[in-house]
């Protein structure tokens, strides 16, 4: 039986996975919006808008859940992260505000005219900001060693995240989300031309992801030695790495052979295992070397209470989510299976 | 501007902005569901068109509500880390419940907005119902968390830190239990009056447009029922404030010295040198009567309390008075509407009434902002009354003025865009002729 601390850390990891797989892909779709070229540009935009419309707000709530669990169950860590990473967190929410507002302005307006191009641009550009910063924040938490009572502003609030490892993790996160989005969009359309476009993009993105994944690992050796050690010198670390690599190759293979449903499944598994490899290697630290899920935890009663709330909430949430996705995402998938 | 002041201003701005969207996000689904329900009952297409029109506008507000709410959940930690460290384990579980309410709200709103063709009419209506309920739940829970800051319960203090935590007792704190219904009523009153006001304006320009008549009637009904209950709930709440935060109540009511048989004071300007209010109008014994149901009841004055714990008096009292004044105006309008409905059997014939409603469009929002300023500034210098001062809770990071300026710009920009979009929305509302065409199209579809 896992203790409450470990259980809640696990729930955090699961929520982060859902956020990446769902909310992350919505940001990734924004990247493809920005990169849309060629004669089918408008169709690409429409595809992206239609795919996001009914679900992006739901997907976004995963992030809110993560923040909530963090400040309820691990208040000391939330506080330290909020103080030290004030700047990237603020930039992250600015990206979120701009992306969401621009999407709403564009899609829920009563008229359809020129100004919509502007909202589209704002939507696409702001979709870049948040994944980048999310990666930077997670990277900074991985490197850890947050300064206490630092002397200068730079030391206290800037240098913990302006470092190679967090920055490369930011770029990696962005590419991961774009990759996911491309494999999803393939299954959202029946138009062969669009599928061909997103197939190519998915393949390229898949290769970029693979390359960056290696870069992250190599930089991790000096940047986040604790993470690197866990991944390199443990059996499960090796297994997870093999799994990630295997699914990555499989996904590209299925893309090349046009088996999209399989490609998407492999991409999902690849991303999931990537996040879990990070999570397991990071455990039990929230911010090494001082804050762990054990010493940052709230009193037992709070942990019990929130675990119960999460359990009951999940009973409500998953059937509802299933219903939503069946209504809006059911049709296309069936045709491709 | 000091760091503390910048943080307070940023928090106040972010909350004051979010609340507008939260109100609309809470109340509009009810109006839409009522319109759709009328459609299912009467089969008159006009109601369906109203529901669809409202849904489009609401979606914008909802999206902005969601993103600005996200800003808040980060800002609680970014600006007030010591507060969150203290309060997180105690009221955090409330936010977890709210999180799931957000999930169901967003899920079923997605179905509501995009599912007209995809689910049966009943399932569609039910989805709207779930949006209404989860919106109310999230509003209630977050306000209860705020109530805890006013009347902290559910823990004991051990060596300066909270222990023996009881999250349920914290959630069911005395202030929160009465603040929550007052806030929910405020949301329905404000949104109901605002929507009714817009349709009243269009009705004055296009007499006899059935679209606006029907929309006006639905919005007015919701607004009026709430506006009549609102002062009642405010009265209960004021009694609770008198019990638990007597200093705050003294500031609300302009009670400087403790006195038996206290009068109700209207107006007045705080003179900080003399420590008295100038130019007040007094209604003898009324305050004692209201609070204690006894004309000789004793009301504590603010001089009974240490001066260092006084909130900014002028702002708090002015804000409170604005809220109460508006509450009385809105109640009078609601009674007028009830009288018209009873006497004339319809509420949109009287031009004077329509004009009054147009003027009342923003009142509910102003009252809500004023009420929150009274509550939150009236809580100063405490962030958790009696336990933690705002100044101790603020982030150590210097330069909060920069995000403050940035967010001020961002929110001003968003405000302008939303107003402009709503203006387009109103201009695009169907004329009588369109209505007939739309009805035909809707029948064919
Ligand atoms: C449409 C909006 C609206 C209207 C018409 C009123 N109020 Fe209100 N009031 C609010 C909207 C509001 C609010 C913004 O929603 C507050 C802020 C905190 C809260 O829970 O509700 C509030 C707070 C609030 C408080 C402070 C609670 C505290 O500090 O803990 C009191 C005593 C009252 N109200 C009393 C009244 C009375 C006596 C009213 C009528 C005549 C009245 N309100 C009308
Ligand atoms: C949405 C409606 C709300 C509005 C308009 C509002 C308004 C304000 C204002 C004006 C301040 C600044 C007070 C000052 O420093 O003088 C403030 C502070 C604050 N509010 Fe609220 N508030 C709202 C709801 C809430 C809720 C629901 C919570 C928490 C659950 C909350 C938590 C805080 C905190 C933590 C501060 C900062 C500390 C402080 O200044 O005491 N507020 N709010
Ligand atoms: C009196 C105060 C408040 C009320 C009545 C209120 C109500 C609501 C409602 C009804 C929504 C649903 C979205 C919408 O309708 O636009 C919402 C969204 C949200 N609120 Fe607030 N809120 C309040 C204050 C706060 C505070 C203090 C926080 C932060 C801690 C917060 C966090 C959020 C978040 C994160 C969302 C987004 C949920 C989503 O994605 O659907 N709210 N709020």
PDB file of N, CA, C and O in Angstrom, chain B residues 138-161:
ATOM      1  N   UNK B 138     -19.032  25.644  -8.236  1.00  0.00           N
ATOM      2  CA  UNK B 138     -17.695  26.237  -8.175  1.00  0.00           C
ATOM      3  C   UNK B 138     -17.750  27.612  -7.535  1.00  0.00           C
ATOM      4  O   UNK B 138     -16.857  27.973  -6.764  1.00  0.00           O
ATOM      5  N   UNK B 139     -18.801  28.373  -7.817  1.00  0.00           N
ATOM      6  CA  UNK B 139     -18.939  29.684  -7.175  1.00  0.00           C
ATOM      7  C   UNK B 139     -19.070  29.546  -5.667  1.00  0.00           C
ATOM      8  O   UNK B 139     -18.388  30.234  -4.911  1.00  0.00           O
ATOM      9  N   UNK B 140     -19.926  28.634  -5.225  1.00  0.00           N
ATOM     10  CA  UNK B 140     -20.154  28.459  -3.791  1.00  0.00           C
ATOM     11  C   UNK B 140     -18.853  28.088  -3.090  1.00  0.00           C
ATOM     12  O   UNK B 140     -18.471  28.678  -2.080  1.00  0.00           O
ATOM     13  N   UNK B 141     -18.136  27.115  -3.666  1.00  0.00           N
ATOM     14  CA  UNK B 141     -16.956  26.609  -2.976  1.00  0.00           C
ATOM     15  C   UNK B 141     -15.881  27.688  -2.853  1.00  0.00           C
ATOM     16  O   UNK B 141     -15.274  27.859  -1.796  1.00  0.00           O
ATOM     17  N   UNK B 142     -15.680  28.436  -3.931  1.00  0.00           N
ATOM     18  CA  UNK B 142     -14.603  29.422  -3.861  1.00  0.00           C
ATOM     19  C   UNK B 142     -14.971  30.552  -2.903  1.00  0.00           C
ATOM     20  O   UNK B 142     -14.117  31.086  -2.180  1.00  0.00           O
ATOM     21  N   UNK B 143     -16.239  30.903  -2.833  1.00  0.00           N
ATOM     22  CA  UNK B 143     -16.639  31.951  -1.900  1.00  0.00           C
ATOM     23  C   UNK B 143     -16.545  31.460  -0.455  1.00  0.00           C
ATOM     24  O   UNK B 143     -16.181  32.214   0.452  1.00  0.00           O
ATOM     25  N   UNK B 144     -16.840  30.169  -0.250  1.00  0.00           N
ATOM     26  CA  UNK B 144     -16.669  29.625   1.102  1.00  0.00           C
ATOM     27  C   UNK B 144     -15.190  29.692   1.511  1.00  0.00           C
ATOM     28  O   UNK B 144     -14.867  29.948   2.677  1.00  0.00           O
ATOM     29  N   UNK B 145     -14.301  29.439   0.540  1.00  0.00           N
ATOM     30  CA  UNK B 145     -12.877  29.545   0.849  1.00  0.00           C
ATOM     31  C   UNK B 145     -12.540  30.979   1.234  1.00  0.00           C
ATOM     32  O   UNK B 145     -11.769  31.228   2.168  1.00  0.00           O
ATOM     33  N   UNK B 146     -13.156  31.914   0.534  1.00  0.00           N
ATOM     34  CA  UNK B 146     -12.937  33.314   0.881  1.00  0.00           C
ATOM     35  C   UNK B 146     -13.517  33.627   2.265  1.00  0.00           C
ATOM     36  O   UNK B 146     -12.913  34.350   3.064  1.00  0.00           O
ATOM     37  N   UNK B 147     -14.678  33.041   2.564  1.00  0.00           N
ATOM     38  CA  UNK B 147     -15.287  33.245   3.881  1.00  0.00           C
ATOM     39  C   UNK B 147     -14.347  32.797   4.990  1.00  0.00           C
ATOM     40  O   UNK B 147     -14.283  33.428   6.046  1.00  0.00           O
ATOM     41  N   UNK B 148     -13.593  31.740   4.711  1.00  0.00           N
ATOM     42  CA  UNK B 148     -12.652  31.243   5.723  1.00  0.00           C
ATOM     43  C   UNK B 148     -11.597  32.292   6.067  1.00  0.00           C
ATOM     44  O   UNK B 148     -11.142  32.376   7.205  1.00  0.00           O
ATOM     45  N   UNK B 149     -11.236  33.107   5.082  1.00  0.00           N
ATOM     46  CA  UNK B 149     -10.265  34.162   5.381  1.00  0.00           C
ATOM     47  C   UNK B 149     -10.863  35.192   6.340  1.00  0.00           C
ATOM     48  O   UNK B 149     -10.148  35.838   7.097  1.00  0.00           O
ATOM     49  N   UNK B 150     -12.187  35.355   6.282  1.00  0.00           N
ATOM     50  CA  UNK B 150     -12.866  36.279   7.194  1.00  0.00           C
ATOM     51  C   UNK B 150     -13.089  35.664   8.569  1.00  0.00           C
ATOM     52  O   UNK B 150     -12.897  36.316   9.579  1.00  0.00           O
ATOM     53  N   UNK B 151     -13.538  34.411   8.586  1.00  0.00           N
ATOM     54  CA  UNK B 151     -13.805  33.733   9.852  1.00  0.00           C
ATOM     55  C   UNK B 151     -13.112  32.382   9.812  1.00  0.00           C
ATOM     56  O   UNK B 151     -13.724  31.375   9.516  1.00  0.00           O
ATOM     57  N   UNK B 152     -11.794  32.380  10.102  1.00  0.00           N
ATOM     58  CA  UNK B 152     -11.053  31.123   9.987  1.00  0.00           C
ATOM     59  C   UNK B 152     -11.469  30.122  11.063  1.00  0.00           C
ATOM     60  O   UNK B 152     -11.427  30.447  12.253  1.00  0.00           O
ATOM     61  N   UNK B 153     -11.874  28.934  10.617  1.00  0.00           N
ATOM     62  CA  UNK B 153     -12.246  27.863  11.544  1.00  0.00           C
ATOM     63  C   UNK B 153     -11.579  26.585  11.062  1.00  0.00           C
ATOM     64  O   UNK B 153     -10.964  26.557  10.007  1.00  0.00           O
ATOM     65  N   UNK B 154     -11.720  25.519  11.854  1.00  0.00           N
ATOM     66  CA  UNK B 154     -11.260  24.217  11.412  1.00  0.00           C
ATOM     67  C   UNK B 154      -9.791  23.937  11.650  1.00  0.00           C
ATOM     68  O   UNK B 154      -9.199  23.141  10.931  1.00  0.00           O
ATOM     69  N   UNK B 155      -9.191  24.587  12.652  1.00  0.00           N
ATOM     70  CA  UNK B 155      -7.796  24.273  13.010  1.00  0.00           C
ATOM     71  C   UNK B 155      -7.535  24.867  14.384  1.00  0.00           C
ATOM     72  O   UNK B 155      -8.321  25.677  14.883  1.00  0.00           O
ATOM     73  N   UNK B 156      -6.437  24.436  15.016  1.00  0.00           N
ATOM     74  CA  UNK B 156      -5.995  25.121  16.223  1.00  0.00           C
ATOM     75  C   UNK B 156      -4.553  25.544  16.018  1.00  0.00           C
ATOM     76  O   UNK B 156      -3.836  24.928  15.242  1.00  0.00           O
ATOM     77  N   UNK B 157      -4.194  26.580  16.705  1.00  0.00           N
ATOM     78  CA  UNK B 157      -2.853  27.129  16.509  1.00  0.00           C
ATOM     79  C   UNK B 157      -1.894  26.479  17.501  1.00  0.00           C
ATOM     80  O   UNK B 157      -2.150  26.438  18.686  1.00  0.00           O
ATOM     81  N   UNK B 158      -0.788  25.919  16.972  1.00  0.00           N
ATOM     82  CA  UNK B 158       0.202  25.289  17.834  1.00  0.00           C
ATOM     83  C   UNK B 158       1.557  25.834  17.426  1.00  0.00           C
ATOM     84  O   UNK B 158       1.965  25.645  16.283  1.00  0.00           O
ATOM     85  N   UNK B 159       2.255  26.489  18.324  1.00  0.00           N
ATOM     86  CA  UNK B 159       3.557  27.096  18.020  1.00  0.00           C
ATOM     87  C   UNK B 159       3.487  27.984  16.776  1.00  0.00           C
ATOM     88  O   UNK B 159       4.358  27.917  15.916  1.00  0.00           O
ATOM     89  N   UNK B 160       2.427  28.736  16.659  1.00  0.00           N
ATOM     90  CA  UNK B 160       2.338  29.668  15.539  1.00  0.00           C
ATOM     91  C   UNK B 160       1.966  29.029  14.216  1.00  0.00           C
ATOM     92  O   UNK B 160       1.910  29.705  13.191  1.00  0.00           O
ATOM     93  N   UNK B 161       1.703  27.714  14.221  1.00  0.00           N
ATOM     94  CA  UNK B 161       1.306  27.076  12.971  1.00  0.00           C
ATOM     95  C   UNK B 161      -0.009  26.326  13.171  1.00  0.00           C
ATOM     96  O   UNK B 161      -0.295  25.833  14.263  1.00  0.00           O
TER      97      UNK B 161
END
